[in-house]
Amino acid sequence: GSDFRFGRAGGGDVTALRRFGAQYGFGVEEVFPETIEGQGLCGRAVIGSTAIRAAVASGRLETAASMLGRLFSLTCRVDSCAMSQTAPGYMEAVAFADARMATPAPGAYIITTRPTATACTAGALGRGFAIIAEEASQNASQGTAQDTSQDTAQYASQGTAQDTSQNASQGKAQYSTHGAMPGVVQSAAPAVKITCYVQNYAGDLHKPEIDIFFYKKIFSTVGGVGCELRISEVLECAAASERYFVSS
């Protein structure tokens, strides 16, 4: 690309690379950036990983899909699955996505799902909607810091007393063996909870992992921090999902 740099302090550019190519016998072809117009963009934007992550994080899944050339998707771990008590005719699966990956903003989304290839290769796409609550997003961002501080405090209060008693009886210094390395406290990666409501699913939602394909956001605000989803909200999402797939 035109902004390509190499060498000490980024002093080399495409012009320098062409010069080296002529000297050492290799070709250089400059690739110009692709641009796109889309929802939430001011004019045309350069397609790149930063722009794609920003579109996903703000819930502009249609723009993200235009940049990617495909639907944005996440591979999620399935925690539980059962027939929904709030959306008749839907399977309700609670799944978790790695919060270190790009994940959509809180809201309700049109989705399809299928078993992840590593879990199961068979099964047709299930259609429906997914809800990412504000609470799930906040828990993901806060969980690592809270878990680490709690684990550290617990280790400090327990480890000191244990090590002191061991040192007194054995007469030598002891090292912590908690975690993968001495003295290092490790915690699980934070996860974003995604509640999926799916119809016409021919696969097995009890499989360890599913792929969730996001089409568009239908509602920006659902549920609330510390609040359960209202039945009316779930039914509104179901109706919007059904209208979408009938018209598409």
XYZ file of C-alpha atoms in Angstrom, residues 14-144:
131
model
C 7.394 2.033 -2.054
C 9.775 4.233 -4.084
C 12.766 2.821 -2.230
C 11.413 -0.709 -2.679
C 11.151 -0.163 -6.455
C 14.748 1.035 -6.492
C 15.877 -2.088 -4.656
C 13.759 -4.202 -6.993
C 15.519 -2.810 -10.040
C 18.878 -3.424 -8.361
C 18.231 -6.954 -7.090
C 15.800 -8.270 -9.681
C 12.332 -8.394 -8.103
C 9.101 -6.666 -9.047
C 7.044 -4.263 -6.945
C 3.312 -3.623 -7.421
C 1.648 -0.941 -5.329
C -1.815 -1.854 -4.026
C -4.077 1.130 -3.529
C -6.577 1.152 -0.637
C -10.190 0.172 -1.202
C -12.799 2.610 0.042
C -16.464 2.269 0.879
C -19.507 4.343 1.685
C -21.753 2.986 4.375
C -23.951 3.456 7.398
C -22.377 5.762 9.969
C -19.469 6.778 7.696
C -18.634 10.361 6.811
C -18.018 10.162 3.074
C -15.854 7.300 1.866
C -13.740 5.342 4.337
C -10.674 3.206 3.721
C -11.366 -0.490 4.260
C -9.098 -1.875 6.939
C -9.102 -3.827 10.180
C -9.463 -0.666 12.277
C -12.549 0.476 10.363
C -14.063 -3.014 10.481
C -13.567 -3.332 14.247
C -15.088 0.127 14.747
C -18.151 -0.805 12.680
C -18.648 -4.026 14.647
C -18.160 -2.324 18.016
C -20.789 0.299 17.178
C -23.298 -2.281 15.924
C -23.046 -1.312 12.225
C -22.977 -4.915 11.040
C -24.132 -4.161 7.497
C -21.200 -1.789 7.027
C -18.832 -4.378 8.488
C -20.197 -6.989 6.070
C -19.654 -4.647 3.120
C -16.027 -4.190 4.149
C -15.412 -7.880 4.792
C -17.236 -9.099 1.694
C -19.160 -11.525 3.926
C -21.244 -11.528 7.092
C -19.426 -10.775 10.322
C -19.385 -13.907 12.479
C -18.228 -15.129 15.869
C -17.388 -18.612 17.068
C -18.947 -18.975 20.513
C -18.910 -21.534 23.279
C -22.390 -22.885 24.094
C -23.150 -22.876 27.816
C -26.784 -24.051 27.826
C -29.608 -24.762 25.396
C -33.341 -25.424 25.754
C -36.683 -24.565 24.211
C -37.407 -20.932 24.944
C -40.047 -20.148 27.551
C -40.411 -16.556 26.317
C -40.286 -16.997 22.523
C -42.498 -19.972 21.524
C -41.047 -22.082 18.731
C -37.469 -20.922 19.329
C -34.507 -22.750 20.780
C -32.734 -20.537 23.314
C -28.973 -20.986 23.547
C -26.715 -19.066 25.902
C -23.316 -18.672 24.272
C -20.131 -16.854 25.181
C -17.690 -15.077 22.867
C -14.114 -14.164 23.702
C -14.246 -10.487 24.725
C -10.729 -9.976 23.386
C -12.183 -10.368 19.888
C -14.262 -7.732 18.118
C -17.805 -8.114 19.439
C -20.951 -6.152 18.550
C -22.264 -3.409 20.806
C -25.102 -4.253 23.224
C -28.403 -4.655 21.403
C -30.544 -7.126 19.466
C -29.387 -8.522 16.126
C -30.719 -10.604 13.239
C -28.601 -13.764 13.069
C -28.176 -17.208 11.620
C -26.240 -19.998 13.337
C -24.593 -23.286 12.496
C -22.349 -25.778 14.296
C -18.705 -24.780 14.188
C -16.701 -26.932 11.787
C -14.458 -28.107 14.600
C -17.493 -29.274 16.577
C -19.817 -30.617 13.888
C -19.800 -30.381 10.097
C -23.487 -31.154 9.578
C -26.544 -29.001 10.202
C -28.464 -26.331 8.339
C -28.427 -22.670 9.250
C -30.815 -21.748 12.022
C -32.504 -18.337 11.750
C -33.444 -15.947 14.508
C -32.032 -13.208 16.670
C -29.422 -12.678 19.337
C -29.366 -10.353 22.316
C -26.259 -8.840 23.855
C -27.287 -7.058 27.037
C -25.520 -4.016 28.449
C -24.793 -6.007 31.576
C -22.963 -8.704 29.603
C -20.742 -6.099 27.958
C -19.876 -4.427 31.249
C -19.123 -7.736 32.937
C -16.727 -8.608 30.135
C -14.776 -5.369 30.489
C -14.682 -5.426 34.271
C -14.259 -9.147 34.893
C -10.535 -9.459 34.279
